[in-house]
XYZ file of C-alpha atoms in Angstrom:
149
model
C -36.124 -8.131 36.395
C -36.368 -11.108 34.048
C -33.720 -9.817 31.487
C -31.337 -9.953 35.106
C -33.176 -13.336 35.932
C -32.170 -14.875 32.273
C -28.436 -13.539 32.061
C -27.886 -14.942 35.632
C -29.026 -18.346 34.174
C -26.766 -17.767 30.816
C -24.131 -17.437 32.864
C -24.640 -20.628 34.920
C -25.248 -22.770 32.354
C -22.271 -21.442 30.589
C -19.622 -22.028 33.344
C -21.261 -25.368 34.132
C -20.486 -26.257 30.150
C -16.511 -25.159 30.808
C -16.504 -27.170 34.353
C -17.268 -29.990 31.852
C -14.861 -28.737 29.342
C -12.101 -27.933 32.042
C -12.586 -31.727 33.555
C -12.502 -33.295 29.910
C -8.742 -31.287 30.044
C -9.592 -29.164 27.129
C -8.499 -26.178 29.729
C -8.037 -23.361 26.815
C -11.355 -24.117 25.678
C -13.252 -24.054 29.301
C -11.529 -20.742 29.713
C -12.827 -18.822 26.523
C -16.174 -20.647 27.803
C -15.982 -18.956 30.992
C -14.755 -15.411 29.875
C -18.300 -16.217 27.645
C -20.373 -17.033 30.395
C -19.202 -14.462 32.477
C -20.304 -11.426 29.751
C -23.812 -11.539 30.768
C -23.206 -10.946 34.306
C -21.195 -8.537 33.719
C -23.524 -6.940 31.547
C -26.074 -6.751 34.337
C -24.105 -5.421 37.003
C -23.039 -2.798 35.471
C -26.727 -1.872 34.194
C -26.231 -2.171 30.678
C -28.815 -4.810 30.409
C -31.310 -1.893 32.582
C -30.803 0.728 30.067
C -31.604 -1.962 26.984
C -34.307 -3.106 28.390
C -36.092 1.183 29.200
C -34.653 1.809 25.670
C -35.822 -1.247 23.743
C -39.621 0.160 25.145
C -39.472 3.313 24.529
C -40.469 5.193 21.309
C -38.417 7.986 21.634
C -35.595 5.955 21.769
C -36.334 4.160 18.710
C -37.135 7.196 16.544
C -33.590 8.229 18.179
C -32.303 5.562 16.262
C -34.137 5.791 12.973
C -32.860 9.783 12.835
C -29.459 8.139 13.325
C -29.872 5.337 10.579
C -31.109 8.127 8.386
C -28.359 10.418 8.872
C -26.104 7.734 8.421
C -27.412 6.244 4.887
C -27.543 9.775 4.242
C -23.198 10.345 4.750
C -22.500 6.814 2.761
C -25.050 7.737 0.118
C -22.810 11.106 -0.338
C -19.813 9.508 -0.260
C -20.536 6.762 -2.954
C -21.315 9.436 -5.015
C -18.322 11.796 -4.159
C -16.535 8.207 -4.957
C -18.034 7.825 -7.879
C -17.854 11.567 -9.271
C -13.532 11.348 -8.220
C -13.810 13.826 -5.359
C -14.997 17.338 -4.588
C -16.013 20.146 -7.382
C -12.540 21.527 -6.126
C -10.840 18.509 -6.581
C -12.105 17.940 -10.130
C -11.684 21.247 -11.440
C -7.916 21.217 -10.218
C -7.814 18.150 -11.531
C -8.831 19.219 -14.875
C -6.245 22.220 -15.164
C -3.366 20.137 -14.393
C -3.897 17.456 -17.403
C -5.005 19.139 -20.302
C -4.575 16.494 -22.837
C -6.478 13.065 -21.880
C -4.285 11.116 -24.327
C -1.714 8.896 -22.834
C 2.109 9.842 -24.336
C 3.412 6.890 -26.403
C 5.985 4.587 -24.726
C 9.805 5.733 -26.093
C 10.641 2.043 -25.494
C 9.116 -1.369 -24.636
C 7.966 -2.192 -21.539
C 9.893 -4.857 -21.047
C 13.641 -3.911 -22.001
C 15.512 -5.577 -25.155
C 16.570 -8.986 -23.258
C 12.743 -10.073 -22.548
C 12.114 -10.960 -26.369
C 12.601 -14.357 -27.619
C 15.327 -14.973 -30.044
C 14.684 -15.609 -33.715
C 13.752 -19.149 -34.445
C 15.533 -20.989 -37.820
C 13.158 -21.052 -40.406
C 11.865 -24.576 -41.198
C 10.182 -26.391 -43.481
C 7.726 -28.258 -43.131
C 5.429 -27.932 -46.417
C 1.952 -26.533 -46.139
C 1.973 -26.258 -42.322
C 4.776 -24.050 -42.278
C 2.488 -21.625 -44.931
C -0.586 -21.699 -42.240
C 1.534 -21.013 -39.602
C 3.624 -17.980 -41.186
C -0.112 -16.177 -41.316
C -0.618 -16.320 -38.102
C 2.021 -15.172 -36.613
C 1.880 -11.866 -39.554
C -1.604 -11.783 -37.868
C -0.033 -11.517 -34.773
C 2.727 -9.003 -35.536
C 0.486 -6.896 -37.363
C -1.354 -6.369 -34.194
C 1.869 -6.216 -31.827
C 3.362 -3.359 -33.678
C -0.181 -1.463 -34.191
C -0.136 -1.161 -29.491
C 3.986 -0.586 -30.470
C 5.066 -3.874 -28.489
């Protein structure tokens, strides 16, 4: 009886708020208000609000739902780990037949194609910054051709 009592008031005050709304002309707005204030109502009358209110006091109902959060930390706990593990024990063992090797082939030809590297510069010189630079870059093309870029 109160739960009915305090949705009936919800309501009110919430299609008194888009009467204001409506007469300020912000008419879009006082109708998502409305649709709002109406939910409540709605809600009762069709004794949704009834059933809460027997199942929010009874213990039954509330072991119901602890059996149901249980079950269901129980399924996403499984599935993280099936996740994790890359499937079912069927999955992974035909999984494992059809790769035997786990080393990846190498590349017959850059990944990028022939046009996508820069042109060779003109050597300059420029005295001992020229000498720094030069060991650098060997740095640098030592460890290009060791991945085979």
């Amino acid at each position: 009886m109160i739960a009915e009592t305090v949705c009936s008031a919800v309501s009110a005050a919430g299609l008194g708020i888009a009467v204001v709304t409506a007469y300020r002309k912000r008419f879009l707005a006082a109708a998502r208000i409305a649709a709002y204030s109406l939910v409540p109502v709605g809600l009762v009358m069709t004794g949704v609000v009834g059933w809460l209110a027997d199942t929010a006091f009874s213990p039954t109902a509330w072991a119901g739902f602890g059996v149901l959060g249980a079950a269901w930390a129980l399924f996403a706990t499984t599935r993280a780990v099936e996740r994790r593990r890359g499937g079912t024990r069927a999955q992974r063992k035909a999984a494992r037949g059809s790769r035997p090797d786990a080393v990846a082939p190498a590349a017959s030809a850059p990944s990028l194609g022939p046009a996508s590297r820069p042109a060779a510069r003109p050597a300059t010189t420029r005295g001992a910054d020229s000498a720094d630079s030069t060991d650098d870059f060997s740095d640098i093309e030592a460890i290009l051709k060791k991945h085979g870029i």
